[in-house]
Every structure is written in structure tokens, then in C-alpha cells.
PDB file of C-alpha atoms in Angstrom:
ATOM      1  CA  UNK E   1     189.043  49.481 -22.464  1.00  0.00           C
ATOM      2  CA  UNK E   2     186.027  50.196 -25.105  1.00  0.00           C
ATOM      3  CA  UNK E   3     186.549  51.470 -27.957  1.00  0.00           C
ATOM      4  CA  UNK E   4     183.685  52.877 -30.330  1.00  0.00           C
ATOM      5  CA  UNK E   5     183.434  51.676 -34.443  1.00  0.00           C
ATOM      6  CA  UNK E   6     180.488  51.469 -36.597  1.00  0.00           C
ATOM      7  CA  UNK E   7     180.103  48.528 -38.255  1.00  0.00           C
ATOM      8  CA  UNK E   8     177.717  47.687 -41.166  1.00  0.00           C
ATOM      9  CA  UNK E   9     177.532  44.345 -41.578  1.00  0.00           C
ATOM     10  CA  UNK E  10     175.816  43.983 -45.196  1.00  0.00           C
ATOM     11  CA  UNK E  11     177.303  40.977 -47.014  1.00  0.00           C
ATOM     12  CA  UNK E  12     180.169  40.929 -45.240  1.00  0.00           C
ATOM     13  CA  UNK E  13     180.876  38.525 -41.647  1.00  0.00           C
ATOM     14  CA  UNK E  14     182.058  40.441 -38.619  1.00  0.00           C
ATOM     15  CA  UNK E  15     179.969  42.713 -36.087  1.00  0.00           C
ATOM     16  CA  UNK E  16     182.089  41.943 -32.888  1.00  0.00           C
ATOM     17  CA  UNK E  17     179.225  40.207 -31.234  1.00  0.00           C
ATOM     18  CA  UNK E  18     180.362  36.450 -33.063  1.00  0.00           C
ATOM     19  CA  UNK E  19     182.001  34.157 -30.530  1.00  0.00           C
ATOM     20  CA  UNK E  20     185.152  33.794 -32.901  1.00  0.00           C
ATOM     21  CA  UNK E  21     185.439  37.453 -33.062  1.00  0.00           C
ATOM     22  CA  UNK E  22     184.862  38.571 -29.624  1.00  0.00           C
ATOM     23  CA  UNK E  23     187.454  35.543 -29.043  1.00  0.00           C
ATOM     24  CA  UNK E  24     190.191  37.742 -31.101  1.00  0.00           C
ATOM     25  CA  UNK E  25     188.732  40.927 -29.650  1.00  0.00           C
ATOM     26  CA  UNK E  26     189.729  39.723 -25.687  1.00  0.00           C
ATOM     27  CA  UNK E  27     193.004  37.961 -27.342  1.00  0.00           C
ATOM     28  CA  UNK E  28     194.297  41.421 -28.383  1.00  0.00           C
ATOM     29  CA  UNK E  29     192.939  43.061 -24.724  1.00  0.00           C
ATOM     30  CA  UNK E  30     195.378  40.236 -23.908  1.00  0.00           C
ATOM     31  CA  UNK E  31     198.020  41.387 -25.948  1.00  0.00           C
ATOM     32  CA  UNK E  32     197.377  45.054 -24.557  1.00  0.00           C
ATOM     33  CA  UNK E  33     197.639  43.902 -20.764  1.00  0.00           C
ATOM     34  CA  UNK E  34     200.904  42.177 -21.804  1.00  0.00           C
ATOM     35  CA  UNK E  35     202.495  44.896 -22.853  1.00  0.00           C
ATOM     36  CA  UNK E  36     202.937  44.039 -26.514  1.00  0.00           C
ATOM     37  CA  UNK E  37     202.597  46.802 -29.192  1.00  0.00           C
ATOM     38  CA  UNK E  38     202.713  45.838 -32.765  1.00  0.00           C
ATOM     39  CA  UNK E  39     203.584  48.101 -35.286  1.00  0.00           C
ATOM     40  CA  UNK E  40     203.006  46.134 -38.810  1.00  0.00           C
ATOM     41  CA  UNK E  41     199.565  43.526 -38.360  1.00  0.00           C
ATOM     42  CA  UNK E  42     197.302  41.981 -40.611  1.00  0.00           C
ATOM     43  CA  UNK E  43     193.747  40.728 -40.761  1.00  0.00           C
ATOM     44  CA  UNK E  44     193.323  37.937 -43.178  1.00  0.00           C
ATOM     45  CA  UNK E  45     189.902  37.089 -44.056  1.00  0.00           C
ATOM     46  CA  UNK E  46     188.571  40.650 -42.582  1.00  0.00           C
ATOM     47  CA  UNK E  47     185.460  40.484 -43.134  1.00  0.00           C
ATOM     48  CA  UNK E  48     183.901  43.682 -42.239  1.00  0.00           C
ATOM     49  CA  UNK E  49     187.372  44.877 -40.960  1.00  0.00           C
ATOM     50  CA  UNK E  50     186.047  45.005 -37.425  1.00  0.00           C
ATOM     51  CA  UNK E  51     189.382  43.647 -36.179  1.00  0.00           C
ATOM     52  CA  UNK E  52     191.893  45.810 -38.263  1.00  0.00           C
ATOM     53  CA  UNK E  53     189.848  48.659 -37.150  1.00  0.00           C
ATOM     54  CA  UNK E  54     190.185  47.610 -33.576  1.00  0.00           C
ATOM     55  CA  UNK E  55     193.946  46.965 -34.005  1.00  0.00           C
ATOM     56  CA  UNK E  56     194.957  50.317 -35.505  1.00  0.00           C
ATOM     57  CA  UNK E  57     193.099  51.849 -33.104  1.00  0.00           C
ATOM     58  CA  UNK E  58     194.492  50.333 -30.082  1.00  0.00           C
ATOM     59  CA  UNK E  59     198.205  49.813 -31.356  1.00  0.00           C
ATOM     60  CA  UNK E  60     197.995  52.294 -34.567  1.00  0.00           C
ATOM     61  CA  UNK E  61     200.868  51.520 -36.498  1.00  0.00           C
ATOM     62  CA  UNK E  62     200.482  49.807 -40.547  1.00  0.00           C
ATOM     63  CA  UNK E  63     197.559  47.844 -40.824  1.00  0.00           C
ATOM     64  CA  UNK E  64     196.488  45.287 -44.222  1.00  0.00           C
ATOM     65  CA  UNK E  65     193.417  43.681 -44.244  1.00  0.00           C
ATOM     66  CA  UNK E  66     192.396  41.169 -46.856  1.00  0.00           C
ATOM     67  CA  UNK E  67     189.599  38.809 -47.879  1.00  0.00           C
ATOM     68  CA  UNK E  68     188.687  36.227 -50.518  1.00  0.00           C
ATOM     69  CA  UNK E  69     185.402  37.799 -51.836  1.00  0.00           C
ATOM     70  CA  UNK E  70     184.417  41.005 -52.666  1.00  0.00           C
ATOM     71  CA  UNK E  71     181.614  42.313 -51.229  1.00  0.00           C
ATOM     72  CA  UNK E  72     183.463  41.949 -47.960  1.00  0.00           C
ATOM     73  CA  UNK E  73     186.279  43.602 -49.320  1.00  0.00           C
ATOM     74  CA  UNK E  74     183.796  46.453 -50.170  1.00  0.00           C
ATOM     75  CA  UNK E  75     181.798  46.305 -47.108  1.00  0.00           C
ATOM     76  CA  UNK E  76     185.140  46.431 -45.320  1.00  0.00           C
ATOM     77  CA  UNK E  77     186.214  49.812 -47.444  1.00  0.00           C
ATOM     78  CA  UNK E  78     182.700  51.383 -46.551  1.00  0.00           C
ATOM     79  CA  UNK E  79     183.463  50.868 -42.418  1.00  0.00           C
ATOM     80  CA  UNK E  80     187.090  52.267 -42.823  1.00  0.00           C
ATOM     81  CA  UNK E  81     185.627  54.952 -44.179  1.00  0.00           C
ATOM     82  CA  UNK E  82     182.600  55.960 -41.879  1.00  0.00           C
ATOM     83  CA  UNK E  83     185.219  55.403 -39.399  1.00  0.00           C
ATOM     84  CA  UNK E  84     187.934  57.970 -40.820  1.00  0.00           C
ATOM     85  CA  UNK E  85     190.481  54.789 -40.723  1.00  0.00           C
ATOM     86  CA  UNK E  86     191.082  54.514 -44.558  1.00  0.00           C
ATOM     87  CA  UNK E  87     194.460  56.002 -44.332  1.00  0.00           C
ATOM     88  CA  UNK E  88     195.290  53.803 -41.278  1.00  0.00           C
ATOM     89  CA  UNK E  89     193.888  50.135 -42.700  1.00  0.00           C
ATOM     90  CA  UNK E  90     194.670  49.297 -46.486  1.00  0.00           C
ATOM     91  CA  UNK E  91     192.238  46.348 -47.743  1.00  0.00           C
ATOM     92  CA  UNK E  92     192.809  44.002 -50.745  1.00  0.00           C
ATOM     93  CA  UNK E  93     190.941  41.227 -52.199  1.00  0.00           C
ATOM     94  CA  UNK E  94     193.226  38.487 -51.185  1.00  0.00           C
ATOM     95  CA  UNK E  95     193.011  34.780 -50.387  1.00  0.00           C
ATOM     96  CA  UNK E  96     194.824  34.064 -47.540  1.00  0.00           C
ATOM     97  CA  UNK E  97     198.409  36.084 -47.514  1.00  0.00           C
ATOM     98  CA  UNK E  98     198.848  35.587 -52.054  1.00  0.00           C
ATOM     99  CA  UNK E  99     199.583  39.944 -52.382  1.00  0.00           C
ATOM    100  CA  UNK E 100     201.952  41.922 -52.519  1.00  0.00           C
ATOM    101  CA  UNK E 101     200.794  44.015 -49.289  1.00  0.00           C
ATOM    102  CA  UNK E 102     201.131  40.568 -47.487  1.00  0.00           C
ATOM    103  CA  UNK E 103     203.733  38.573 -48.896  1.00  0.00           C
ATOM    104  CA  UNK E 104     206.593  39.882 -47.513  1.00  0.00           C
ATOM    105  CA  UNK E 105     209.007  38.052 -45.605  1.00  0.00           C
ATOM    106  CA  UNK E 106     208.723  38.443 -41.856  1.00  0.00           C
ATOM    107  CA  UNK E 107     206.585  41.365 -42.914  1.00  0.00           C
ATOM    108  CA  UNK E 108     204.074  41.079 -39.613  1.00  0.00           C
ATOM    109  CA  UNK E 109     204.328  41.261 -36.001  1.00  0.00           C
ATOM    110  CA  UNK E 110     200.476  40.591 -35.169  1.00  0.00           C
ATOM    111  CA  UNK E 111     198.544  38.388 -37.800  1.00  0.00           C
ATOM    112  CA  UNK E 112     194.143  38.019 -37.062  1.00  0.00           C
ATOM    113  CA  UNK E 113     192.743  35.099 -39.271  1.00  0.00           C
ATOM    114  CA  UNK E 114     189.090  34.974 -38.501  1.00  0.00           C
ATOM    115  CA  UNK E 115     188.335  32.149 -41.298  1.00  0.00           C
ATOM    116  CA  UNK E 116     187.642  28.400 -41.011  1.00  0.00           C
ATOM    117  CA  UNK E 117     189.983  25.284 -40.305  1.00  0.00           C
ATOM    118  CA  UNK E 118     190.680  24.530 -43.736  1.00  0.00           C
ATOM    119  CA  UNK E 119     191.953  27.728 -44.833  1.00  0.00           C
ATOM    120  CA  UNK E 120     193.700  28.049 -40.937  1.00  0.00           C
ATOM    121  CA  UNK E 121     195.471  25.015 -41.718  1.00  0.00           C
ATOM    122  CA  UNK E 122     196.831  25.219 -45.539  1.00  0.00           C
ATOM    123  CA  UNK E 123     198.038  29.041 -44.263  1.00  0.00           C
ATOM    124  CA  UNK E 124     200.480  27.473 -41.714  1.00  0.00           C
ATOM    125  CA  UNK E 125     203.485  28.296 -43.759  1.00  0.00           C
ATOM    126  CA  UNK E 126     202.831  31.128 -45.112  1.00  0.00           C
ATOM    127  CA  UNK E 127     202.584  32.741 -41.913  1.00  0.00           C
ATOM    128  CA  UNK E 128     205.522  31.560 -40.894  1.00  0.00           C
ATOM    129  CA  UNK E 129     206.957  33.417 -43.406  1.00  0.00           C
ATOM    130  CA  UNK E 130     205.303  36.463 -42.938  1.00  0.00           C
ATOM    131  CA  UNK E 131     205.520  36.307 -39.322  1.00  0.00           C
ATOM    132  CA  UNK E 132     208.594  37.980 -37.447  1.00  0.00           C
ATOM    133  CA  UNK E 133     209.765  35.804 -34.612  1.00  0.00           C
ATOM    134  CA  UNK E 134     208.364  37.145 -31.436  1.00  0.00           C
ATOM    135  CA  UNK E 135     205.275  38.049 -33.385  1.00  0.00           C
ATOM    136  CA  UNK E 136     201.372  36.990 -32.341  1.00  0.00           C
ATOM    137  CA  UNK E 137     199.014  35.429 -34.222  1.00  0.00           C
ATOM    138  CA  UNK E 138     195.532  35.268 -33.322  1.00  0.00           C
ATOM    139  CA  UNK E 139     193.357  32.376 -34.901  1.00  0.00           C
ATOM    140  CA  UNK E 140     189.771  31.893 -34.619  1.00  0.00           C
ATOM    141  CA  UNK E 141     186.626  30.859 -36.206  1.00  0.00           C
ATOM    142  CA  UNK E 142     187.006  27.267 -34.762  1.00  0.00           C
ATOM    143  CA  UNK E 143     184.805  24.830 -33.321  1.00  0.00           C
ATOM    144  CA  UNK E 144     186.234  24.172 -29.842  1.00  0.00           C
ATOM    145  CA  UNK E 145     187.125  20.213 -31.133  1.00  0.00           C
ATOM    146  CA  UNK E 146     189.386  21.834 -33.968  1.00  0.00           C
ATOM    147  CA  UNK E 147     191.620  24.092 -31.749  1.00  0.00           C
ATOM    148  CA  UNK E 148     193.269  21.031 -30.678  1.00  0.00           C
ATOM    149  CA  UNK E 149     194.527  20.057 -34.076  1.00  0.00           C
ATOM    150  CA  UNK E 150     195.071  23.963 -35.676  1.00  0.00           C
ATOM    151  CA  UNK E 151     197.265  24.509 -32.603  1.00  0.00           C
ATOM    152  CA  UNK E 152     199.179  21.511 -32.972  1.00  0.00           C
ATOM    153  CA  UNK E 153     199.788  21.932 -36.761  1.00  0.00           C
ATOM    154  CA  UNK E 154     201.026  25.785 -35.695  1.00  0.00           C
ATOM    155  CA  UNK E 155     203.418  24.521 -33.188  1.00  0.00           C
ATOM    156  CA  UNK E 156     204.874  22.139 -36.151  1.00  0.00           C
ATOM    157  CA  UNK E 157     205.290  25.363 -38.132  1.00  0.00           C
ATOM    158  CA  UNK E 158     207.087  27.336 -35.312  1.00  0.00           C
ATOM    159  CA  UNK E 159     204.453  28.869 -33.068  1.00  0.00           C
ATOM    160  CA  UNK E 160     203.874  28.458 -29.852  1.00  0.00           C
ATOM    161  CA  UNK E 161     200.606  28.557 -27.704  1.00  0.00           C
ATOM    162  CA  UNK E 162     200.228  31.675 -25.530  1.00  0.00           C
ATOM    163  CA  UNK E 163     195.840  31.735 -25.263  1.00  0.00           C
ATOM    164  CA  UNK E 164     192.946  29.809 -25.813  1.00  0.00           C
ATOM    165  CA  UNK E 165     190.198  31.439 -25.074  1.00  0.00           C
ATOM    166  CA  UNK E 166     186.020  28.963 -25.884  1.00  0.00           C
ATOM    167  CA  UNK E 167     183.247  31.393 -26.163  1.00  0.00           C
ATOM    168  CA  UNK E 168     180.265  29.119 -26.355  1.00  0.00           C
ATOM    169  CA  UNK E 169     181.103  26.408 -29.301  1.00  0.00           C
ATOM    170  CA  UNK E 170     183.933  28.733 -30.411  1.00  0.00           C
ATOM    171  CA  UNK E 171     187.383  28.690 -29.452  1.00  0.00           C
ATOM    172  CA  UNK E 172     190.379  31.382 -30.410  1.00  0.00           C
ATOM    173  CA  UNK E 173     194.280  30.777 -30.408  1.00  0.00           C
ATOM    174  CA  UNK E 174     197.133  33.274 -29.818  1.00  0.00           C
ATOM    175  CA  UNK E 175     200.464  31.699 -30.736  1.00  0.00           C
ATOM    176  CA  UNK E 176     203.464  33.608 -30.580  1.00  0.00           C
ATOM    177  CA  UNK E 177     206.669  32.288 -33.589  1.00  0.00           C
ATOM    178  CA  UNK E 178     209.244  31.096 -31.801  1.00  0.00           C
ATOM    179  CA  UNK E 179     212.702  33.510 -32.233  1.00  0.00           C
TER     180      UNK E 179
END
């Protein structure tokens, strides 16, 4: 299904149109058609909060985004509130899960993190912390040669592969924690 947000893009990444997030965007259509409904997700490195937007409005339920800098943060803010969502989407200045909204325990059912393989690979045990077993996470903003190795270094942590979806030069990864 559509669904309609406005996005304004300023200083912050994330219109919907990027490869790595159109690659979350079909991952949770995929989630949808599966049947899955998660109640508690999070969107680390949010960006313009394009994703958490899209998540709370699909699934509803407690959304936290986050992100390293700023301005995204603040961009992020602005779009929750044009789209009458900032009392459905909290967002923090984070880096990675390191806040209070995110660090509890097998706190999250769906995790996004839209960020690069660095980042994607140093968060690895953090989100299997904050991850309840049975829960998603969806993992982008990877060149298709680096799936290989972030999906591999998930499935040491205790995820395994569900999708992998390449848009172009981009590739995104659902992996579900094992129970």
C-alpha cells in the first residue's frame, strides 16, 4: 500500500527515493505481507525520520528514532511534526543505541539502521541486546559487496537472514534474532 508523508530533506539524509531507503521501505512491505506487527521499533541513524514515520504509521505502536548529529535530529523533529506524528515517534540525538530510550534490554521487536558498514558492524551487539528474539532488523545503506560480510557478522551475533533485497549498487538486509 502507499502511504502519504512530507518529507523535508534540509541537512538531514532520507527522502524515500535513496536505494538504501526504498530497500528498508519494501523490507517492511515485506514484513506487512508476512504478517508481522511490531509494537516497540526503532530507527537508528533516522535521518529525516522517513522510516519511523513509515513504521508507526503502518504498525503504530512505540516508535524511537535516533541519530548522531543534530541537524538531522532537528530536521527529523520538523517532519514529525508537519506530519502530526510527534506523539507517535520520540527522536534523540544518539549514536547508535548509547540512550536511555534505546538501551533497554530486549527493548525492540523491529530495529531500521539506515547508516554505513562501519557503524552496522560495531552495533552488532548491541542489538542483540536490544533485540527480542523473534524480532526483525532491517539493515541498509550498503554497497551490494558489503552485505555479504554485515550479514555474516549478524548471524555470529544471533540473527538470521530472512531478505536481501540490491536496488542498483545498494543492497538491504532483514534478519530476524534467533529465539
Amino acid at each position: 500500500g502507499r502511504i502519504a508523508l512530507l518529507i523535508e530533506a534540509a541537512m538531514a539524509f532520507g527522502t524515500g527515493h535513496h536505494g538504501t531507503t526504498l530497500g528498508c521501505l519494501k523490507a517492511l512491505d515485506a514484513l506487512v505481507d508476512a504478517g508481522v506487527r511490531p509494537t516497540d521499533i526503532a530507527d537508528i541513524g533516522c535521518g529525516t525520520a522517513v522510516l519511523a514515520m513509515a513504521a508507526a504509521r503502518v504498525f503504530g505502536g512505540r516508535v524511537v528514532a535516533s541519530d548522531i548529529d543534530r541537524d538531522a535530529v532537528d530536521v527529523a523533529r520538523a517532519n514529525l511534526a508537519a506530519n502530526a506524528m510527534s506523539d507517535r515517534v520520540i527522536c534523540v540525538e544518539a549514536a547508535g543505541l548509547d540512550h536511555p530510550d534505546l538501551s533497554g534490554a530486549a527493548a525492540f521487536d523491529l530495529v531500521f539502521a539506515n547508516i554505513l558498514m562501519g557503524p552496522l558492524l560495531e552495533l552488532a551487539p548491541a542489538m542483540a541486546r536490544a533485540v527480542r528474539p523473534g524480532g526483525h532488523i532491517i539493515l541498509s545503506g550498503l554497497l551490494n559487496e558489503q552485505a555479504g560480510i554485515v550479514s555474516a557478522h549478524y548471524q555470529d551475533a544471533g540473527f538470521s537472514p530472512v531478505l536481501r533485497e540490491e536496488i542498483v549498487d545498494w543492497t538491504t538486509l532483514m534478519l530476524v534474532r534467533s529465539t
